[in-house]
Tab-separated table of C-alpha atoms and ligand atoms in Angstrom:
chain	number	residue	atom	x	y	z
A	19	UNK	CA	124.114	-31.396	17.421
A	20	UNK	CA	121.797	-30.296	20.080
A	21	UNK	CA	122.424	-31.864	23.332
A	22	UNK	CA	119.721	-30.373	25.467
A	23	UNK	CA	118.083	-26.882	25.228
A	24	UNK	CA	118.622	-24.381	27.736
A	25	UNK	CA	116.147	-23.448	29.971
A	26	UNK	CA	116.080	-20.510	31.799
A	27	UNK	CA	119.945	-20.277	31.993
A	28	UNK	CA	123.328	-19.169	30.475
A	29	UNK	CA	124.328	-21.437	27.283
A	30	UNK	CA	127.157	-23.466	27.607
A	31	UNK	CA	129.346	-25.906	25.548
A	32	UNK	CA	127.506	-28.866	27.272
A	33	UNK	CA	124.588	-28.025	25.560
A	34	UNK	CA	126.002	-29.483	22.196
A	35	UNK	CA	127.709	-32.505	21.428
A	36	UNK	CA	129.824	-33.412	18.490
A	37	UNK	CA	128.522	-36.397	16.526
A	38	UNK	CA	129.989	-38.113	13.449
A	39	UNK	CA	127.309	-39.332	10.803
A	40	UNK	CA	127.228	-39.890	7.437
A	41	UNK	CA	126.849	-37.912	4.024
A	42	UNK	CA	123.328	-36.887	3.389
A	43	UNK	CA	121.789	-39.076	0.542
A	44	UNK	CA	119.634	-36.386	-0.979
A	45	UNK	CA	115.868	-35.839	-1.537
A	46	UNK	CA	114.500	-33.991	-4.366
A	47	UNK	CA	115.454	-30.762	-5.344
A	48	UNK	CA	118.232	-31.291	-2.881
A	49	UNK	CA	121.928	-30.038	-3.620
A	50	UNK	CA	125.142	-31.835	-1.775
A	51	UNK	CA	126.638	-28.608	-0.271
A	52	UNK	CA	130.663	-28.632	1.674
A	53	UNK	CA	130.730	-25.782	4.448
A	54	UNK	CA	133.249	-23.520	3.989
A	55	UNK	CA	132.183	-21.221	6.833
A	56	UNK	CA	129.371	-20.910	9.522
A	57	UNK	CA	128.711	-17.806	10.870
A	58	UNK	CA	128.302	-17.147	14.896
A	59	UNK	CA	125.424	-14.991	15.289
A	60	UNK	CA	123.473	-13.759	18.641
A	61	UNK	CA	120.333	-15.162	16.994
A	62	UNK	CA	121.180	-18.524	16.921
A	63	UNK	CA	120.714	-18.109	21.175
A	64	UNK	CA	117.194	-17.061	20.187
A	65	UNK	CA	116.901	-20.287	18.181
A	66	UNK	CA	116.957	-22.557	20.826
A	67	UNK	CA	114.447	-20.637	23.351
A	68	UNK	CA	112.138	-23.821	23.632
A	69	UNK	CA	108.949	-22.510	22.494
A	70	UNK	CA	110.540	-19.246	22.209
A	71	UNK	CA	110.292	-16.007	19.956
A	72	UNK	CA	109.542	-18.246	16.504
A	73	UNK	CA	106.291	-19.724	18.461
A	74	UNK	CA	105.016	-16.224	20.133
A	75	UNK	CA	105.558	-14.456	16.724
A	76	UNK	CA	103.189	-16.335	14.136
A	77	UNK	CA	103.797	-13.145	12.014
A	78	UNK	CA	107.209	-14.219	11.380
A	79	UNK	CA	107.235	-17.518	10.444
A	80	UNK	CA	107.453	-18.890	6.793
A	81	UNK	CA	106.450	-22.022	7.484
A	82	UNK	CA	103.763	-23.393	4.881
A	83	UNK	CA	100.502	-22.069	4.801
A	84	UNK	CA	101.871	-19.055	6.624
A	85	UNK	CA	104.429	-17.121	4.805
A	86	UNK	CA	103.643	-14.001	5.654
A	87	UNK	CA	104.816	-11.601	3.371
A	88	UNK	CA	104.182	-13.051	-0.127
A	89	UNK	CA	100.953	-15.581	0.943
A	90	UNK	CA	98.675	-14.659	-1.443
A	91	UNK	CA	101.182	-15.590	-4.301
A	92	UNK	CA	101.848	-18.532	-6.311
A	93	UNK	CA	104.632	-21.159	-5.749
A	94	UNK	CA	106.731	-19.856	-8.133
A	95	UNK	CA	106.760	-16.211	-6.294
A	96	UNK	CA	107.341	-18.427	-2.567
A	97	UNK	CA	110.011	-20.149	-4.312
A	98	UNK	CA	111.805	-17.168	-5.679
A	99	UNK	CA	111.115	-15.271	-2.326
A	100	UNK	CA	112.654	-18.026	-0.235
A	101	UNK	CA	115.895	-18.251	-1.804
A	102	UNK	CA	116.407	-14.377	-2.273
A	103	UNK	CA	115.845	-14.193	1.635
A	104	UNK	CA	118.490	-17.100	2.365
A	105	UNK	CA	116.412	-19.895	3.619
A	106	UNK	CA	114.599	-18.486	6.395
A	107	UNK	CA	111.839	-20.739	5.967
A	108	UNK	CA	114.346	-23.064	7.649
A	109	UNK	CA	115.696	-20.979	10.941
A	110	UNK	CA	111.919	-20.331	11.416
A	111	UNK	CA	112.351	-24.389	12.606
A	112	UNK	CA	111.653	-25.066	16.077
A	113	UNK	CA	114.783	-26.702	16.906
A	114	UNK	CA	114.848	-29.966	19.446
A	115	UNK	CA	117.252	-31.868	20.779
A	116	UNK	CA	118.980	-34.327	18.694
A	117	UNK	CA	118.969	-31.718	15.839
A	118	UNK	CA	122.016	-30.473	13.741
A	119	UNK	CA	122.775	-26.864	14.864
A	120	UNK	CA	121.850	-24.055	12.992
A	121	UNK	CA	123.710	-21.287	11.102
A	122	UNK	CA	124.088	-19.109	8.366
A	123	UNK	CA	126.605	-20.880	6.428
A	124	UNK	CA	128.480	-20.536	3.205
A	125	UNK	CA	129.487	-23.689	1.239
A	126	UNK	CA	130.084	-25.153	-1.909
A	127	UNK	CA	127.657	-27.307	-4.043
A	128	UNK	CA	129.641	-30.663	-4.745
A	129	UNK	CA	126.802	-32.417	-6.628
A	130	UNK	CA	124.023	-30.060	-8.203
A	131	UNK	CA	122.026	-33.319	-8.721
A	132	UNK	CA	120.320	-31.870	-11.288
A	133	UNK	CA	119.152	-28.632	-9.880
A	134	UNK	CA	119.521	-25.265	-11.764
A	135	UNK	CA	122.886	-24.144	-9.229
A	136	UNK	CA	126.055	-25.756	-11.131
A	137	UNK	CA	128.939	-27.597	-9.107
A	138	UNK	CA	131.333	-25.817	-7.697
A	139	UNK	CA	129.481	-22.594	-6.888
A	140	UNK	CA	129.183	-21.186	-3.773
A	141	UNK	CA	125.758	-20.401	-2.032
A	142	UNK	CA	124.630	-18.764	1.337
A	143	UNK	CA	122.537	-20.943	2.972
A	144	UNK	CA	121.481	-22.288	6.314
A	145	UNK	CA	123.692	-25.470	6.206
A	146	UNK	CA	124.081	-25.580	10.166
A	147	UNK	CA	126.958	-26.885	12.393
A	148	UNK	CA	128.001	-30.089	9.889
A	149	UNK	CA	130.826	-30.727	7.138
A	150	UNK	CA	128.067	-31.384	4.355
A	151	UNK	CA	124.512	-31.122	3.907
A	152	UNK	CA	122.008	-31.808	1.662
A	153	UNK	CA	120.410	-28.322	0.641
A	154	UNK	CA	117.153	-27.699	-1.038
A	155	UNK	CA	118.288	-25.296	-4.131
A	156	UNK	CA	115.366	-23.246	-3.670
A	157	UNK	CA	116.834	-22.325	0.503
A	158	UNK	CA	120.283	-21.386	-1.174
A	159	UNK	CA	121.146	-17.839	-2.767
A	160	UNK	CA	124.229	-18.429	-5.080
A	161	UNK	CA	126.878	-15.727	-4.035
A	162	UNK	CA	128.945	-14.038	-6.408
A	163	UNK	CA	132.361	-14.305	-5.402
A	164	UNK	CA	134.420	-11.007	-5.673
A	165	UNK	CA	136.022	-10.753	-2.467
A	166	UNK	CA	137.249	-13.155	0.265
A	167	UNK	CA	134.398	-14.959	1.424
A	168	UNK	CA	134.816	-13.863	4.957
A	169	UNK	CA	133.429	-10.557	3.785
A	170	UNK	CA	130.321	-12.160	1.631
A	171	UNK	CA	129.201	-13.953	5.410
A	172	UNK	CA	130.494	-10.508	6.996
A	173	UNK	CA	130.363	-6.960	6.004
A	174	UNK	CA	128.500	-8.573	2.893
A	175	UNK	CA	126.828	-10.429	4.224
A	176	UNK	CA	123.601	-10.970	6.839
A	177	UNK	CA	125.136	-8.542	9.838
A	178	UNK	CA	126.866	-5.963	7.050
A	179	UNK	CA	122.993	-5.432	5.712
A	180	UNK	CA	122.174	-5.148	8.916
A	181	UNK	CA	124.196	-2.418	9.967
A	182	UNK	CA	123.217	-0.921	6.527
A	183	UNK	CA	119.284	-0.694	6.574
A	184	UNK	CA	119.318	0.189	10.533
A	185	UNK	CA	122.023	3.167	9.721
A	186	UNK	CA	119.499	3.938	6.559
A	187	UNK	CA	116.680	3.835	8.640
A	188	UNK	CA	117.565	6.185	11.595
A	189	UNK	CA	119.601	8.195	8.641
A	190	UNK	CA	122.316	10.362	10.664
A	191	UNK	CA	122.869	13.536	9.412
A	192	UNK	CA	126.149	15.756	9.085
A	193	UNK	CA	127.175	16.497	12.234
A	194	UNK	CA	124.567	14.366	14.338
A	195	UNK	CA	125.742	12.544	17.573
A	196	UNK	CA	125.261	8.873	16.258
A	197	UNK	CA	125.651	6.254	19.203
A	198	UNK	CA	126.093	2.289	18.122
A	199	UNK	CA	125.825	-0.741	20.505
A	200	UNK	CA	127.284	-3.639	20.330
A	201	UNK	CA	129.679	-1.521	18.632
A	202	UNK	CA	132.651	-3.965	18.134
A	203	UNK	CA	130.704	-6.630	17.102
A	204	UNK	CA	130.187	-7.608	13.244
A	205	UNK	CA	126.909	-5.406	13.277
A	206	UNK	CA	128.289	-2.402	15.011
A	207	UNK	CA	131.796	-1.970	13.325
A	208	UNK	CA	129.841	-1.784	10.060
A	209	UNK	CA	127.151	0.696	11.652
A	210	UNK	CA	129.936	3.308	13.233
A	211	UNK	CA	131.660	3.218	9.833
A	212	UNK	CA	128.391	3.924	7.984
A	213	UNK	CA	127.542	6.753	10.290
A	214	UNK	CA	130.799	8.169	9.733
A	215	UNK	CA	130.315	7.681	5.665
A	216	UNK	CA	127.200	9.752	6.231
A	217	UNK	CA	129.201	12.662	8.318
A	218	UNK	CA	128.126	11.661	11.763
A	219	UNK	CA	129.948	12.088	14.899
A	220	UNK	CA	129.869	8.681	15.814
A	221	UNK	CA	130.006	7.701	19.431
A	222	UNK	CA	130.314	3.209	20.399
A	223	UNK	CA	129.336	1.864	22.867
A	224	UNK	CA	131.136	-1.761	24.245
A	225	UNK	CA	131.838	-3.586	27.584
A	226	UNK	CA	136.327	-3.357	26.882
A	227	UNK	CA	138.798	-0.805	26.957
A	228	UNK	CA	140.557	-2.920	24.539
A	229	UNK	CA	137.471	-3.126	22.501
A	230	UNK	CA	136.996	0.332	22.910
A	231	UNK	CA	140.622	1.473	21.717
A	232	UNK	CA	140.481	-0.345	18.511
A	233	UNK	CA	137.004	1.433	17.257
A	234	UNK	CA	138.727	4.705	18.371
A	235	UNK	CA	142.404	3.629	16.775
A	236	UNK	CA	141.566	1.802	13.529
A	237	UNK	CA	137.372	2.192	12.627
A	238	UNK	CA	137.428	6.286	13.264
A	239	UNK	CA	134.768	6.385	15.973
A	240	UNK	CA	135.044	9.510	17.562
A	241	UNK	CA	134.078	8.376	21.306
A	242	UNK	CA	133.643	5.045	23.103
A	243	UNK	CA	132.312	4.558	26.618
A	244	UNK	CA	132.165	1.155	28.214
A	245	UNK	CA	128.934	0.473	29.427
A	246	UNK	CA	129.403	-1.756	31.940
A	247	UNK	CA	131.082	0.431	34.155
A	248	UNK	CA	128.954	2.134	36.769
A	249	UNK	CA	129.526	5.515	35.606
A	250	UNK	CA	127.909	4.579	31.924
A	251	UNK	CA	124.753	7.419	32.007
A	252	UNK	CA	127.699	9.809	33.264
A	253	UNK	CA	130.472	8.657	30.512
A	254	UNK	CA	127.819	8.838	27.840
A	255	UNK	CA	126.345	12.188	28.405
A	256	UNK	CA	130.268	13.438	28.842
A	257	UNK	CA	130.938	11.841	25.314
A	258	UNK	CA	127.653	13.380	24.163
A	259	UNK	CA	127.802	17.028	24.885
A	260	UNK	CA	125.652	17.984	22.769
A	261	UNK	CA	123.432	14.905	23.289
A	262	UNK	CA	122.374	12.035	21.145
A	263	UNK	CA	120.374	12.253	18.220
A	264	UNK	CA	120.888	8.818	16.655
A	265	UNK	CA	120.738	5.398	18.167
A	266	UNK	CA	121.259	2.152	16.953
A	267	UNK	CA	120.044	-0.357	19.612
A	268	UNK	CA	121.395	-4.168	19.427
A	269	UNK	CA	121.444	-4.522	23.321
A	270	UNK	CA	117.799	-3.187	25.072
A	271	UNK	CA	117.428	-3.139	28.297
A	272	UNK	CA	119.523	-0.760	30.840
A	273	UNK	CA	121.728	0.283	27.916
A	274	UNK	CA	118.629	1.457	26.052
A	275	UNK	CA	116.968	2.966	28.874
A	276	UNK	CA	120.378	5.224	29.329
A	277	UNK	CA	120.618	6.445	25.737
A	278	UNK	CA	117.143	6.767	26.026
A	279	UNK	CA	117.837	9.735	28.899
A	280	UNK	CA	120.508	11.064	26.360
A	281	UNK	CA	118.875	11.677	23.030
A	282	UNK	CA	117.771	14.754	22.376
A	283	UNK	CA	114.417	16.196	21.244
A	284	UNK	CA	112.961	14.070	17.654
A	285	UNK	CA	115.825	11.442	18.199
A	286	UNK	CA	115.879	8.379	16.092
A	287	UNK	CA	116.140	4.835	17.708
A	288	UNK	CA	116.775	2.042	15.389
A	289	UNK	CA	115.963	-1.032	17.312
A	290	UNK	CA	118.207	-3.974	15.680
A	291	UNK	CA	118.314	-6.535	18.550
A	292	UNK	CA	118.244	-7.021	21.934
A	293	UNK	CA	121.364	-9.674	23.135
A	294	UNK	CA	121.217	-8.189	26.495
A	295	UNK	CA	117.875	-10.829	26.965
A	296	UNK	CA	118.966	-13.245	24.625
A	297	UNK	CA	121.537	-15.686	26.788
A	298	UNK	CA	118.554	-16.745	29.586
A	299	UNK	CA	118.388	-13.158	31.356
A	300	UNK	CA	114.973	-11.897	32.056
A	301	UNK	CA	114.068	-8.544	30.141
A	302	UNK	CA	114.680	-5.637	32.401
A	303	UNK	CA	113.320	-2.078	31.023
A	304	UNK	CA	113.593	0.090	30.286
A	305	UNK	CA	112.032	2.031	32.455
A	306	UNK	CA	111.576	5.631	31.010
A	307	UNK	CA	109.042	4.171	27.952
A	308	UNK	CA	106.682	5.791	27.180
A	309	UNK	CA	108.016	9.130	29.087
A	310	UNK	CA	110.951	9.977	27.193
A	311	UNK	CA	109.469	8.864	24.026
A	312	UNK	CA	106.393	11.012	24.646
A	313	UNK	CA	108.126	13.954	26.335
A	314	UNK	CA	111.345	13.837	23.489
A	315	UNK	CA	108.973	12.859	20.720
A	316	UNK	CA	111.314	10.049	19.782
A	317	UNK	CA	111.209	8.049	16.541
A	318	UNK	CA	111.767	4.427	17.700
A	319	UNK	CA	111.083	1.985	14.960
A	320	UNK	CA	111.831	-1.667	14.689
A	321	UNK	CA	113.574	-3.789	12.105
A	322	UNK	CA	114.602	-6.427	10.255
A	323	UNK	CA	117.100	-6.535	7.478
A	324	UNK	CA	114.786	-9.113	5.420
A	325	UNK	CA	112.184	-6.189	5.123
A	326	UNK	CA	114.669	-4.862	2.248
A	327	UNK	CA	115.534	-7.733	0.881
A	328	UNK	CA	114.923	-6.412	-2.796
A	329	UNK	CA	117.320	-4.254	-1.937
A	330	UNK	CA	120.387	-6.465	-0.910
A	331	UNK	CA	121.979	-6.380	-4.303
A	332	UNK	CA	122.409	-2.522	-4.147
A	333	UNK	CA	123.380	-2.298	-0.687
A	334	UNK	CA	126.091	-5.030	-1.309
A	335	UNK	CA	127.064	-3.366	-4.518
A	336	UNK	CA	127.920	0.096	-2.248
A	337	UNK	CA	129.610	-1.608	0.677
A	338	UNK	CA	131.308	-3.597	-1.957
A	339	UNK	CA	133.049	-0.405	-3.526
A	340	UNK	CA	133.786	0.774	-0.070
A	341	UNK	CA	135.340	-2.288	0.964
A	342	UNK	CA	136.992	-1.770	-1.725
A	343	UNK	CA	138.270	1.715	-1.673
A	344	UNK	CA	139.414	1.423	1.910
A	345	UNK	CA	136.577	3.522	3.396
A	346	UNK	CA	135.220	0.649	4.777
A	347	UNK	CA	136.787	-1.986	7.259
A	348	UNK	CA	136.157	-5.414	7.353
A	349	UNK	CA	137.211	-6.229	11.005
A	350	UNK	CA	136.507	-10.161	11.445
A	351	UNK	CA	137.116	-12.817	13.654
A	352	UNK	CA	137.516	-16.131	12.021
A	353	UNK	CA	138.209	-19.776	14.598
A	354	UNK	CA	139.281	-22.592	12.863
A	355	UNK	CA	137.468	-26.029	13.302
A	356	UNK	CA	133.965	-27.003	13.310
A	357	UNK	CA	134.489	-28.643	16.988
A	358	UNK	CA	135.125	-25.437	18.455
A	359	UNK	CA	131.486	-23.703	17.305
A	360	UNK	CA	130.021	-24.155	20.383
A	361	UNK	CA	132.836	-22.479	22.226
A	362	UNK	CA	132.406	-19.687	19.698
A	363	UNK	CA	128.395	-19.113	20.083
A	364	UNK	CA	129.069	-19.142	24.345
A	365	UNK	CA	132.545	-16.723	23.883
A	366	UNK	CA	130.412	-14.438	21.298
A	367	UNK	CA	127.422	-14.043	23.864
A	368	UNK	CA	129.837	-13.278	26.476
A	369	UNK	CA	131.527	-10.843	24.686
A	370	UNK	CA	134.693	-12.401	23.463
A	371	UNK	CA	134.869	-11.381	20.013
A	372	UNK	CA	135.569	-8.233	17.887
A	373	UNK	CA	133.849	-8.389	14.484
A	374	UNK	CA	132.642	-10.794	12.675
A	375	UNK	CA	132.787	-14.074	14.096
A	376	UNK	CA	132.673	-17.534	11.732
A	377	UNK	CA	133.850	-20.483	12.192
A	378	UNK	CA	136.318	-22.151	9.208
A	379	UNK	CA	134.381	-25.858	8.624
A	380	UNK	CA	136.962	-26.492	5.542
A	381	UNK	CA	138.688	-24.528	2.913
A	382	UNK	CA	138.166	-22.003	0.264
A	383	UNK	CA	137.265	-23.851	-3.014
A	384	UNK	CA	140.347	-24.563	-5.191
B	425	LIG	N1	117.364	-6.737	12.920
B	425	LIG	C1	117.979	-7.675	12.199
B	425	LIG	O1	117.555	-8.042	11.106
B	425	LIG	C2	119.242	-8.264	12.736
B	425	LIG	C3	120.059	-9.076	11.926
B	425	LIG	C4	121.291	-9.548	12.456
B	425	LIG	C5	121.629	-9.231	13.776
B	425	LIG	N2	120.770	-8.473	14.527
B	425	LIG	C6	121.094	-8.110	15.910
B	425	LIG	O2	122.249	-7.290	15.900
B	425	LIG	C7	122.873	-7.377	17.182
B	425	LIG	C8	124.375	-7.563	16.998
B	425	LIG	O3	124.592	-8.820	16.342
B	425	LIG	P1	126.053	-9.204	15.846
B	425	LIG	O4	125.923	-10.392	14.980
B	425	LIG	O5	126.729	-7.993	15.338
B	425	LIG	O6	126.745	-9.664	17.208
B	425	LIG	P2	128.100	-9.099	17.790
B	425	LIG	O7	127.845	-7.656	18.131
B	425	LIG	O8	129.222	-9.437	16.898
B	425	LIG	O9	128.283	-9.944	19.121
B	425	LIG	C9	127.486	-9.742	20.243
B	425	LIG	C10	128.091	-8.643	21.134
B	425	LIG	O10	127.069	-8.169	21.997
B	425	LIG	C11	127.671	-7.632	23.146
B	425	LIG	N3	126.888	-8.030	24.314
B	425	LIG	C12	126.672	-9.288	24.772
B	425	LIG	N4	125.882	-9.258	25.864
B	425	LIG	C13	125.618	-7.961	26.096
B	425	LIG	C14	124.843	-7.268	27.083
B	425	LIG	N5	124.201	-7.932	28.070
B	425	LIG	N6	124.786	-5.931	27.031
B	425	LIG	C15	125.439	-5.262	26.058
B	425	LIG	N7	126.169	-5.848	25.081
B	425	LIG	C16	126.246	-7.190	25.117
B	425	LIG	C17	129.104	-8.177	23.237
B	425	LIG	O11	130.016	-7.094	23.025
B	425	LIG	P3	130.636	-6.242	24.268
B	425	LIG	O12	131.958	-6.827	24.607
B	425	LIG	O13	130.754	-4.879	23.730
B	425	LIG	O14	129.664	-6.379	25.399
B	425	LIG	C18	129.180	-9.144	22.070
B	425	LIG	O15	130.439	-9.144	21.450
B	425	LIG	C19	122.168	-8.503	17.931
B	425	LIG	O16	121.210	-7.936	18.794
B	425	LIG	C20	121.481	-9.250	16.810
B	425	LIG	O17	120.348	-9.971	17.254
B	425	LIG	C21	119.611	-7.989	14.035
């Protein structure tokens, strides 16, 4: 559970604290749900701004009387809506202190209690940091299994469609210097690999050499520079003769205002997230907006991967057959324990994993 927000500083592990309770007695419409997996995600920082990004961004929010997209519709259509876009009526929450963490989660319904998901299925949900919870059916999209379920929370899961619409979006061409942030992490592997798909030259960037050498040695990216090294607007444009055409942006700030000196005349930014002001750092940049966007005539659009949520199924279905086929690699990063999420959220913001990152709450269903 929550121990105490952070303020304007750096998360750490004392900001949780591990509590055991008991097994949710359920309301109505609720399902009894085991966690199989949680996923670590960048957003779940975001989460616990106190009166942060869910509060300053009305448009966003789901919450009753306010769901945005689909308001003028009838229960049945919010109903159907919610579940398709995996609960996010719920991580709309403000979140206190006191409260469960929480997380994209896949588990396994252990008592249906009369809902229309049968036992023993397995659903995507937002379960949060606990060993079972009691699930409203309509917050829970039953996954069909068809692969291990590291890849349905992964590559087929929230980050994989992710890295799928932004790539779509900015749509690299044959040829066309493609750069990707965060581009070890469970967005950006996907992304680079995408961009290659499409016939990009594909260019990551990450803050390790070690990082670095894997996207190079076993993803295909044709270039890496490590951005954290003070030669970064040097290393890129050296990686990027011919200059940048495609960008996918998790990071913002300095890293954006750098490729934003690089890209080349009607570049394409896809703007997917910006960790660099996520973990308590005040938003620096970048500088050279409007001027390069004006001057290059940049496309620089914003997204969010529940803006194609009718399209999920199909996207899945494609990564699925490349997953498949080998074209596509699921690189993940899987802790074991439920204790140790907190160390995984701080270790993830600081860099520490490559891939995916989820945490194994309890096993695979038998
Ligand atoms: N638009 C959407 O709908 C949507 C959905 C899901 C996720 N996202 C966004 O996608 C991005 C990637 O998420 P993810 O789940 O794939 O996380 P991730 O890349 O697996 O993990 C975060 C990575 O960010 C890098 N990083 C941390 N601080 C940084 C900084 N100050 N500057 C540059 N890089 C930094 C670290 O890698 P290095 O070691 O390379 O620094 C770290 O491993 C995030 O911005 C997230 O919010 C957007």
């Amino acid at each position: 559970v929550i121990a105490k927000l952070p303020e304007r500083e750096r998360l750490g592990e004392h900001h949780f604290r591990l509590v055991d309770g008991n097994i949710p007695t359920l309301g109505p419409g609720e399902m009894l749900c085991r966690t199989i997996l949680a996923s670590i995600d960048p957003a779940q920082r975001v989460w616990l701004i106190p009166h942060g990004y869910r509060a300053e961004h009305r448009e966003m929010a789901l919450d009753d009387g306010n769901v945005a997209p689909i308001q003028d519709q009838d229960a049945d259509a919010v109903a159907d809506f919610t579940r398709r876009a995996q609960p996010l009526r719920d991580i709309r929450k403000t979140l206190e202190p006191g409260d469960v963490m929480m997380a994209f989660t896949l588990c396994e319904v252990i008592d249906s209690a009369g809902t229309d998901i049968p036992n023993g299925s397995v659903v995507a949900s937002v379960a949060g940091w606990q060993e079972y919870a009691a699930v409203p059916a309509v917050w829970a999209r039953p996954i069909e299994v068809h692969t291990a379920l590291t890849h349905h929370l992964g590559a087929l899961g929230i980050t994989g469609l992710t890295a799928y619409f932004g790539i779509q979006l900015a749509d690299p061409k044959p040829r066309e210097t493609t750069v990707i942030s965060a581009a070890a992490g469970a967005v950006g592997t996907i992304a680079g690999q995408l961009a290659r798909l499409a016939g990009a030259r594909v260019v990551g960037l990450t803050g390790s050499d070690d990082k670095a050498h894997m996207l190079e040695r076993e993803l295909g990216f044709d270039a890496t520079v490590n951005y954290r090294r003070d030669s970064f607007a040097a290393d890129l444009r050296a990686a990027c003769p011919h200059g940048v055409d495609v960008y996918l942006d998790s990071v913002g700030g300095r890293v954006l205002e750098t490729v934003l000196d690089a890209l080349n005349v009607f570049g394409r930014v896809s703007c997917c997230g910006m960790v660099s002001e996520y973990d308590g750092m005040p938003p620096v940049g970048p500088a050279n907006v409007p001027s390069a966007i004006n001057v290059k005539r940049l496309r620089i659009q914003g997204y969010s991967v529940t803006d194609y949520i009718d399209d999920w199924p199909q996207a899945e279905c494609r990564m699925g057959e490349w997953l498949r086929s080998g074209e596509l690699k699921a690189i993940e990063d899987t802790i074991a324990g439920l204790e140790n999420a907190p160390r995984a959220l701080v270790g993830l913001l600081a860099g520490e994993n490559v891939g995916k990152r989820t945490i194994r709450v309890g096993p695979d269903p038998s």
